[in-house]
Amino acid sequence: MSQARFTSCIPLPLEHKTLVAVIEKAKDWALMHGVGMRDKKNFTKDAIQIAPFVLLPSPFPRTEFNKAVELQQVLNELMHKVAHDDDFLEHTLQNALQVDEFTANLYDIWVKVRKEGIAQPVSLGMLRSDIMLESRCPHTENQCAKHTPYCSWKQVEINSIASGFGHLGPVSREIQSYILRQLGFGELIKNMPENKALSGLCSGIIEAYDLFGVPGSVALFVVEEVSYNICDQRFHEFEISETRPDIIIYRKTLNEIFEETSLNDKKQLMLDDKVVAVVYYRSGYEPAQYPSQKEWDARLRVERSTAIKCPSIHYQLAGTKKVQQALAAPGALEQFLGAGAISGRVRDIFTGLYSLDFDDSGERAVEMALEDAERFVLKPQREGGGNNLYGADVREALLRMRHSRERAAYILMERILPPLVSGYVVRPGGPVPPPLADLVSELGIFGVIIGSKDKIYSNRQVGHMLRTKLADANEGGVAAGLGALDSPYLLDL
Ligand code: ADP
Ligand code: MG
């Protein structure tokens, strides 16, 4: 069966002259509206370059988009409950903890702060559920004619830390709207759903700040040594500063937090003699961001404090691949969401997820993957892109790890095959015009949830982002230079 294909929102290819002219305008629009990133090759803080973007919005079925938007509050609640279920986290992570030092370090912090008594019961979740359309319909064509060229979407993963693109998501809609108008297709903009991700995500930080309720307290963004994705992060700061000029935001690395903060006798996190109300992590999700014990000590200090964390350490644990896989096991969703229809709706979005634990079912999963490695993705307990294995590498890794406990730190996931669409990807330093290429997209839906173990104060869906990559690329991280910014063009099929 050939891969399904959507028709692009306007007839392609564009005439050479038109294409070159509109790209020149669009690049300037990008630079002047923060559709940018820092240059990794020639780093300077004095300039940004355009972020890669897709010239025209990519088709996405309206019913599937709405389904994703509608399900987000359920997913928020699910993550919140998982994060607060100590037994489930312990049971689910126990094998991975023995072989994965990074997850074990996070887990140790969780154990320590629980033992000491939790100073801040409230957590701020700023989540992003990433999904792809699955174009292979499990039904025969006449059973399922109305579903072609897609069947439904499936979840790739849910992010509970540093869920980025609150700015770059919405601004992608704006740049593509500008391009459509320049090309004489302004009337199509009505098919691009509104996207208030930036204000929605920032409302979570502001609400947590108010809940903390200490006048003169500050918000702290935990950042990398060098933030390439600077526009996305700064626009969060600009948004908060405009809506709430009273909230002062600091940006600090984990190392700076180690050097510059302290806990007072009330367990308040102090920075420059100010109490920290909210800590928002845009770093801290991968081992390289903890180069020494200092960073781990900083993380522990923040975790011990009264500051409301996004995420708290248990939220980060709830966002691991291993937990995602465990939730797909029979009965797991029901434990959190009850036996009714809601669990069924969530189950529908899972594709095949298998444990590689050192037991019978793990062994069966290894055998299944060795038989047809192309069908699967092999995922370690990591975030941030570039860590998964595909195709021949899945086979090679499984052969190597088959008799080693190391394999418990991985999960096996069925590979999703999204529909194709033709389009142009504009890249910094890339050819103008770029070639017309086959692309595939991944939609992220943002959610905000604030609450403690016993009480949820707020739970909402707040917007979306779309990333698109060449159809033959395995991964599509935009900051990693593989994916490109995009936004959905809703289709009534
Ligand atoms: P990370 O936490 O590193 O972002 P993900 O699980 O999101 O890990 O995987 C990274 C990328 O790999 C995704 O954005 C997607 O492009 C691709 N990918 C992951 N899982 C699948 C899958 N099951 N099918 C197809 N592509 C996938
Ligand atoms: Mg991801």
mmCIF file of N, CA, C and O in Angstrom, residues 3-78:
data_model
loop_
_atom_site.group_PDB
_atom_site.id
_atom_site.type_symbol
_atom_site.label_atom_id
_atom_site.label_comp_id
_atom_site.label_asym_id
_atom_site.label_seq_id
_atom_site.Cartn_x
_atom_site.Cartn_y
_atom_site.Cartn_z
ATOM 1 N N GLN A 3 1.837 5.219 0.648
ATOM 2 C CA GLN A 3 1.532 6.134 1.747
ATOM 3 C C GLN A 3 0.479 7.151 1.298
ATOM 4 O O GLN A 3 0.570 7.674 0.182
ATOM 5 N N ALA A 4 -0.494 7.415 2.156
ATOM 6 C CA ALA A 4 -1.559 8.348 1.785
ATOM 7 C C ALA A 4 -0.983 9.751 1.570
ATOM 8 O O ALA A 4 0.095 10.072 2.064
ATOM 9 N N ARG A 5 -1.715 10.559 0.843
ATOM 10 C CA ARG A 5 -1.207 11.890 0.505
ATOM 11 C C ARG A 5 -2.345 12.910 0.563
ATOM 12 O O ARG A 5 -3.457 12.647 0.119
ATOM 13 N N PHE A 6 -2.053 14.066 1.134
ATOM 14 C CA PHE A 6 -2.993 15.181 1.112
ATOM 15 C C PHE A 6 -2.652 16.105 -0.055
ATOM 16 O O PHE A 6 -1.490 16.205 -0.452
ATOM 17 N N THR A 7 -3.667 16.819 -0.542
ATOM 18 C CA THR A 7 -3.421 17.854 -1.542
ATOM 19 C C THR A 7 -3.037 19.131 -0.799
ATOM 20 O O THR A 7 -3.624 19.443 0.232
ATOM 21 N N SER A 8 -2.065 19.869 -1.320
ATOM 22 C CA SER A 8 -1.641 21.097 -0.632
ATOM 23 C C SER A 8 -2.753 22.151 -0.684
ATOM 24 O O SER A 8 -3.651 22.071 -1.525
ATOM 25 N N CYS A 9 -2.682 23.135 0.205
ATOM 26 C CA CYS A 9 -3.802 24.080 0.343
ATOM 27 C C CYS A 9 -3.952 24.989 -0.873
ATOM 28 O O CYS A 9 -5.036 25.518 -1.116
ATOM 29 N N ILE A 10 -2.876 25.218 -1.639
ATOM 30 C CA ILE A 10 -2.998 25.933 -2.916
ATOM 31 C C ILE A 10 -2.246 25.123 -3.981
ATOM 32 O O ILE A 10 -1.378 24.322 -3.625
ATOM 33 N N PRO A 11 -2.562 25.319 -5.261
ATOM 34 C CA PRO A 11 -1.896 24.513 -6.291
ATOM 35 C C PRO A 11 -0.383 24.752 -6.313
ATOM 36 O O PRO A 11 0.068 25.894 -6.260
ATOM 37 N N LEU A 12 0.379 23.680 -6.339
ATOM 38 C CA LEU A 12 1.846 23.737 -6.402
ATOM 39 C C LEU A 12 2.298 22.958 -7.631
ATOM 40 O O LEU A 12 1.586 22.067 -8.083
ATOM 41 N N PRO A 13 3.479 23.199 -8.179
ATOM 42 C CA PRO A 13 4.473 24.180 -7.717
ATOM 43 C C PRO A 13 4.095 25.620 -8.036
ATOM 44 O O PRO A 13 3.279 25.872 -8.919
ATOM 45 N N LEU A 14 4.712 26.543 -7.286
ATOM 46 C CA LEU A 14 4.557 27.958 -7.595
ATOM 47 C C LEU A 14 5.551 28.330 -8.702
ATOM 48 O O LEU A 14 6.602 27.708 -8.828
ATOM 49 N N GLU A 15 5.197 29.336 -9.445
ATOM 50 C CA GLU A 15 6.088 29.813 -10.499
ATOM 51 C C GLU A 15 7.373 30.349 -9.863
ATOM 52 O O GLU A 15 7.329 30.988 -8.786
ATOM 53 N N HIS A 16 8.515 30.090 -10.494
ATOM 54 C CA HIS A 16 9.836 30.420 -9.927
ATOM 55 C C HIS A 16 9.905 31.862 -9.391
ATOM 56 O O HIS A 16 10.294 32.091 -8.243
ATOM 57 N N LYS A 17 9.484 32.804 -10.229
ATOM 58 C CA LYS A 17 9.602 34.217 -9.851
ATOM 59 C C LYS A 17 8.738 34.546 -8.620
ATOM 60 O O LYS A 17 9.162 35.249 -7.708
ATOM 61 N N THR A 18 7.536 34.013 -8.624
ATOM 62 C CA THR A 18 6.610 34.246 -7.506
ATOM 63 C C THR A 18 7.196 33.683 -6.216
ATOM 64 O O THR A 18 7.165 34.305 -5.154
ATOM 65 N N LEU A 19 7.741 32.474 -6.335
ATOM 66 C CA LEU A 19 8.288 31.776 -5.173
ATOM 67 C C LEU A 19 9.468 32.547 -4.574
ATOM 68 O O LEU A 19 9.527 32.794 -3.363
ATOM 69 N N VAL A 20 10.388 32.960 -5.420
ATOM 70 C CA VAL A 20 11.569 33.688 -4.934
ATOM 71 C C VAL A 20 11.144 34.994 -4.257
ATOM 72 O O VAL A 20 11.631 35.337 -3.180
ATOM 73 N N ALA A 21 10.188 35.674 -4.871
ATOM 74 C CA ALA A 21 9.761 36.967 -4.323
ATOM 75 C C ALA A 21 9.078 36.790 -2.967
ATOM 76 O O ALA A 21 9.347 37.527 -2.015
ATOM 77 N N VAL A 22 8.211 35.785 -2.869
ATOM 78 C CA VAL A 22 7.456 35.638 -1.613
ATOM 79 C C VAL A 22 8.382 35.144 -0.495
ATOM 80 O O VAL A 22 8.225 35.502 0.671
ATOM 81 N N ILE A 23 9.391 34.355 -0.850
ATOM 82 C CA ILE A 23 10.328 33.880 0.181
ATOM 83 C C ILE A 23 11.152 35.048 0.726
ATOM 84 O O ILE A 23 11.395 35.148 1.927
ATOM 85 N N GLU A 24 11.530 35.950 -0.157
ATOM 86 C CA GLU A 24 12.297 37.099 0.320
ATOM 87 C C GLU A 24 11.475 37.932 1.311
ATOM 88 O O GLU A 24 11.959 38.334 2.363
ATOM 89 N N LYS A 25 10.207 38.137 0.970
ATOM 90 C CA LYS A 25 9.335 38.886 1.894
ATOM 91 C C LYS A 25 9.164 38.127 3.202
ATOM 92 O O LYS A 25 9.199 38.700 4.287
ATOM 93 N N ALA A 26 8.938 36.829 3.068
ATOM 94 C CA ALA A 26 8.642 36.023 4.249
ATOM 95 C C ALA A 26 9.835 35.962 5.205
ATOM 96 O O ALA A 26 9.670 35.997 6.423
ATOM 97 N N LYS A 27 11.040 35.904 4.648
ATOM 98 C CA LYS A 27 12.229 35.867 5.514
ATOM 99 C C LYS A 27 12.324 37.156 6.328
ATOM 100 O O LYS A 27 12.662 37.124 7.516
ATOM 101 N N ASP A 28 12.054 38.271 5.686
ATOM 102 C CA ASP A 28 12.102 39.533 6.433
ATOM 103 C C ASP A 28 11.000 39.582 7.484
ATOM 104 O O ASP A 28 11.207 40.042 8.607
ATOM 105 N N TRP A 29 9.812 39.092 7.089
ATOM 106 C CA TRP A 29 8.715 39.044 8.077
ATOM 107 C C TRP A 29 9.164 38.226 9.288
ATOM 108 O O TRP A 29 8.965 38.620 10.441
ATOM 109 N N ALA A 30 9.808 37.099 8.999
ATOM 110 C CA ALA A 30 10.256 36.209 10.075
ATOM 111 C C ALA A 30 11.218 36.939 11.012
ATOM 112 O O ALA A 30 11.038 36.933 12.235
ATOM 113 N N LEU A 31 12.213 37.581 10.430
ATOM 114 C CA LEU A 31 13.222 38.262 11.257
ATOM 115 C C LEU A 31 12.602 39.380 12.086
ATOM 116 O O LEU A 31 13.044 39.647 13.189
ATOM 117 N N MET A 32 11.577 39.993 11.550
ATOM 118 C CA MET A 32 11.017 41.159 12.230
ATOM 119 C C MET A 32 9.894 40.805 13.195
ATOM 120 O O MET A 32 9.371 41.672 13.874
ATOM 121 N N HIS A 33 9.535 39.524 13.270
ATOM 122 C CA HIS A 33 8.470 39.097 14.197
ATOM 123 C C HIS A 33 8.901 37.942 15.095
ATOM 124 O O HIS A 33 8.062 37.238 15.645
ATOM 125 N N GLY A 34 10.184 37.728 15.209
ATOM 126 C CA GLY A 34 10.653 36.701 16.142
ATOM 127 C C GLY A 34 10.459 35.273 15.679
ATOM 128 O O GLY A 34 10.360 34.365 16.508
ATOM 129 N N VAL A 35 10.379 35.040 14.360
ATOM 130 C CA VAL A 35 10.377 33.662 13.860
ATOM 131 C C VAL A 35 11.854 33.287 13.688
ATOM 132 O O VAL A 35 12.353 33.131 12.582
ATOM 133 N N GLY A 36 12.551 33.205 14.825
ATOM 134 C CA GLY A 36 13.994 33.104 14.741
ATOM 135 C C GLY A 36 14.613 32.182 15.764
ATOM 136 O O GLY A 36 13.959 31.738 16.713
ATOM 137 N N MET A 37 15.872 31.911 15.531
ATOM 138 C CA MET A 37 16.686 31.144 16.470
ATOM 139 C C MET A 37 18.098 31.701 16.409
ATOM 140 O O MET A 37 18.452 32.382 15.454
ATOM 141 N N ARG A 38 18.901 31.344 17.419
ATOM 142 C CA ARG A 38 20.310 31.730 17.325
ATOM 143 C C ARG A 38 21.045 30.758 16.427
ATOM 144 O O ARG A 38 20.680 29.589 16.338
ATOM 145 N N ASP A 39 22.072 31.277 15.810
ATOM 146 C CA ASP A 39 22.855 30.503 14.856
ATOM 147 C C ASP A 39 23.823 29.594 15.615
ATOM 148 O O ASP A 39 24.640 30.076 16.397
ATOM 149 N N LYS A 40 23.713 28.304 15.394
ATOM 150 C CA LYS A 40 24.595 27.376 16.110
ATOM 151 C C LYS A 40 26.022 27.419 15.580
ATOM 152 O O LYS A 40 26.973 27.200 16.316
ATOM 153 N N LYS A 41 26.159 27.693 14.273
ATOM 154 C CA LYS A 41 27.493 27.637 13.661
ATOM 155 C C LYS A 41 28.305 28.888 13.995
ATOM 156 O O LYS A 41 29.478 28.805 14.328
ATOM 157 N N ASN A 42 27.674 30.040 13.859
ATOM 158 C CA ASN A 42 28.384 31.293 14.165
ATOM 159 C C ASN A 42 27.652 31.970 15.305
ATOM 160 O O ASN A 42 26.943 32.947 15.104
ATOM 161 N N PHE A 43 27.864 31.464 16.500
ATOM 162 C CA PHE A 43 27.068 31.956 17.614
ATOM 163 C C PHE A 43 27.410 33.388 17.988
ATOM 164 O O PHE A 43 28.567 33.751 18.138
ATOM 165 N N THR A 44 26.376 34.188 18.112
ATOM 166 C CA THR A 44 26.529 35.525 18.697
ATOM 167 C C THR A 44 25.201 35.890 19.337
ATOM 168 O O THR A 44 24.150 35.495 18.845
ATOM 169 N N LYS A 45 25.271 36.638 20.428
ATOM 170 C CA LYS A 45 24.019 37.081 21.046
ATOM 171 C C LYS A 45 23.472 38.322 20.361
ATOM 172 O O LYS A 45 22.408 38.809 20.717
ATOM 173 N N ASP A 46 24.225 38.849 19.390
ATOM 174 C CA ASP A 46 23.819 40.100 18.762
ATOM 175 C C ASP A 46 22.923 39.928 17.548
ATOM 176 O O ASP A 46 22.507 40.904 16.937
ATOM 177 N N ALA A 47 22.666 38.689 17.163
ATOM 178 C CA ALA A 47 21.835 38.503 15.973
ATOM 179 C C ALA A 47 21.041 37.213 16.092
ATOM 180 O O ALA A 47 21.463 36.273 16.767
ATOM 181 N N ILE A 48 19.901 37.194 15.473
ATOM 182 C CA ILE A 48 19.195 35.928 15.316
ATOM 183 C C ILE A 48 19.025 35.687 13.827
ATOM 184 O O ILE A 48 19.068 36.620 13.021
ATOM 185 N N GLN A 49 18.838 34.423 13.496
ATOM 186 C CA GLN A 49 18.556 34.128 12.089
ATOM 187 C C GLN A 49 17.158 33.518 12.004
ATOM 188 O O GLN A 49 16.578 33.138 13.018
ATOM 189 N N ILE A 50 16.642 33.426 10.788
ATOM 190 C CA ILE A 50 15.291 32.870 10.647
ATOM 191 C C ILE A 50 15.283 31.424 11.156
ATOM 192 O O ILE A 50 16.267 30.706 11.029
ATOM 193 N N ALA A 51 14.155 31.040 11.762
ATOM 194 C CA ALA A 51 13.950 29.631 12.086
ATOM 195 C C ALA A 51 13.432 28.970 10.808
ATOM 196 O O ALA A 51 12.750 29.623 10.006
ATOM 197 N N PRO A 52 13.751 27.696 10.584
ATOM 198 C CA PRO A 52 13.209 27.041 9.388
ATOM 199 C C PRO A 52 11.674 27.023 9.438
ATOM 200 O O PRO A 52 11.106 26.766 10.491
ATOM 201 N N PHE A 53 11.053 27.329 8.321
ATOM 202 C CA PHE A 53 9.578 27.284 8.301
ATOM 203 C C PHE A 53 9.071 26.747 6.963
ATOM 204 O O PHE A 53 9.761 26.819 5.945
ATOM 205 N N VAL A 54 7.876 26.182 7.033
ATOM 206 C CA VAL A 54 7.222 25.677 5.825
ATOM 207 C C VAL A 54 6.439 26.834 5.231
ATOM 208 O O VAL A 54 5.766 27.567 5.953
ATOM 209 N N LEU A 55 6.553 27.013 3.936
ATOM 210 C CA LEU A 55 5.965 28.203 3.301
ATOM 211 C C LEU A 55 4.449 28.274 3.488
ATOM 212 O O LEU A 55 3.908 29.337 3.781
ATOM 213 N N LEU A 56 3.783 27.143 3.333
ATOM 214 C CA LEU A 56 2.312 27.140 3.378
ATOM 215 C C LEU A 56 1.832 26.181 4.457
ATOM 216 O O LEU A 56 2.506 25.186 4.737
ATOM 217 N N PRO A 57 0.676 26.455 5.069
ATOM 218 C CA PRO A 57 0.200 25.564 6.139
ATOM 219 C C PRO A 57 -0.087 24.160 5.610
ATOM 220 O O PRO A 57 -0.450 23.986 4.449
ATOM 221 N N SER A 58 0.085 23.172 6.483
ATOM 222 C CA SER A 58 -0.100 21.779 6.063
ATOM 223 C C SER A 58 -1.488 21.273 6.413
ATOM 224 O O SER A 58 -2.001 21.545 7.505
ATOM 225 N N PRO A 59 -2.089 20.501 5.494
ATOM 226 C CA PRO A 59 -3.445 20.003 5.721
ATOM 227 C C PRO A 59 -3.525 19.099 6.948
ATOM 228 O O PRO A 59 -2.596 18.333 7.224
ATOM 229 N N PHE A 60 -4.616 19.243 7.669
ATOM 230 C CA PHE A 60 -4.875 18.382 8.824
ATOM 231 C C PHE A 60 -6.396 18.254 8.916
ATOM 232 O O PHE A 60 -7.093 19.262 8.869
ATOM 233 N N PRO A 61 -6.931 17.029 9.035
ATOM 234 C CA PRO A 61 -8.387 16.886 9.070
ATOM 235 C C PRO A 61 -9.004 17.588 10.280
ATOM 236 O O PRO A 61 -8.522 17.409 11.398
ATOM 237 N N ARG A 62 -10.038 18.367 10.031
ATOM 238 C CA ARG A 62 -10.659 19.156 11.085
ATOM 239 C C ARG A 62 -11.181 18.280 12.226
ATOM 240 O O ARG A 62 -11.003 18.596 13.398
ATOM 241 N N THR A 63 -11.801 17.157 11.875
ATOM 242 C CA THR A 63 -12.370 16.304 12.930
ATOM 243 C C THR A 63 -11.263 15.781 13.850
ATOM 244 O O THR A 63 -11.435 15.718 15.067
ATOM 245 N N GLU A 64 -10.131 15.446 13.263
ATOM 246 C CA GLU A 64 -9.027 14.911 14.073
ATOM 247 C C GLU A 64 -8.392 16.019 14.922
ATOM 248 O O GLU A 64 -7.989 15.793 16.059
ATOM 249 N N PHE A 65 -8.309 17.207 14.356
ATOM 250 C CA PHE A 65 -7.776 18.339 15.117
ATOM 251 C C PHE A 65 -8.676 18.599 16.333
ATOM 252 O O PHE A 65 -8.204 18.719 17.469
ATOM 253 N N ASN A 66 -9.970 18.647 16.076
ATOM 254 C CA ASN A 66 -10.904 18.918 17.176
ATOM 255 C C ASN A 66 -10.841 17.831 18.239
ATOM 256 O O ASN A 66 -10.920 18.101 19.435
ATOM 257 N N LYS A 67 -10.686 16.603 17.776
ATOM 258 C CA LYS A 67 -10.606 15.487 18.723
ATOM 259 C C LYS A 67 -9.387 15.663 19.638
ATOM 260 O O LYS A 67 -9.468 15.457 20.848
ATOM 261 N N ALA A 68 -8.296 16.100 19.048
ATOM 262 C CA ALA A 68 -7.070 16.288 19.840
ATOM 263 C C ALA A 68 -7.242 17.417 20.848
ATOM 264 O O ALA A 68 -6.842 17.302 22.012
ATOM 265 N N VAL A 69 -7.854 18.495 20.392
ATOM 266 C CA VAL A 69 -8.082 19.641 21.278
ATOM 267 C C VAL A 69 -8.993 19.233 22.436
ATOM 268 O O VAL A 69 -8.744 19.549 23.604
ATOM 269 N N GLU A 70 -10.038 18.490 22.088
ATOM 270 C CA GLU A 70 -11.016 18.102 23.112
ATOM 271 C C GLU A 70 -10.456 17.113 24.127
ATOM 272 O O GLU A 70 -10.908 17.066 25.262
ATOM 273 N N LEU A 71 -9.492 16.325 23.710
ATOM 274 C CA LEU A 71 -8.963 15.307 24.618
ATOM 275 C C LEU A 71 -7.913 15.863 25.586
ATOM 276 O O LEU A 71 -7.546 15.216 26.566
ATOM 277 N N GLN A 72 -7.431 17.083 25.324
ATOM 278 C CA GLN A 72 -6.264 17.541 26.083
ATOM 279 C C GLN A 72 -6.511 17.627 27.589
ATOM 280 O O GLN A 72 -5.653 17.267 28.385
ATOM 281 N N GLN A 73 -7.699 18.086 27.988
ATOM 282 C CA GLN A 73 -7.955 18.185 29.432
ATOM 283 C C GLN A 73 -7.908 16.819 30.104
ATOM 284 O O GLN A 73 -7.460 16.693 31.238
ATOM 285 N N VAL A 74 -8.367 15.812 29.380
ATOM 286 C CA VAL A 74 -8.307 14.444 29.922
ATOM 287 C C VAL A 74 -6.848 14.017 30.091
ATOM 288 O O VAL A 74 -6.457 13.451 31.120
ATOM 289 N N LEU A 75 -6.031 14.334 29.083
ATOM 290 C CA LEU A 75 -4.606 13.965 29.175
ATOM 291 C C LEU A 75 -3.914 14.740 30.295
ATOM 292 O O LEU A 75 -3.055 14.196 30.997
ATOM 293 N N ASN A 76 -4.286 16.011 30.467
ATOM 294 C CA ASN A 76 -3.726 16.796 31.576
ATOM 295 C C ASN A 76 -4.020 16.103 32.903
ATOM 296 O O ASN A 76 -3.147 15.933 33.755
ATOM 297 N N GLU A 77 -5.279 15.736 33.050
ATOM 298 C CA GLU A 77 -5.701 15.122 34.311
ATOM 299 C C GLU A 77 -4.998 13.775 34.520
ATOM 300 O O GLU A 77 -4.557 13.451 35.626
ATOM 301 N N LEU A 78 -4.876 13.031 33.428
ATOM 302 C CA LEU A 78 -4.185 11.743 33.517
ATOM 303 C C LEU A 78 -2.749 11.944 34.008
ATOM 304 O O LEU A 78 -2.293 11.261 34.938
#
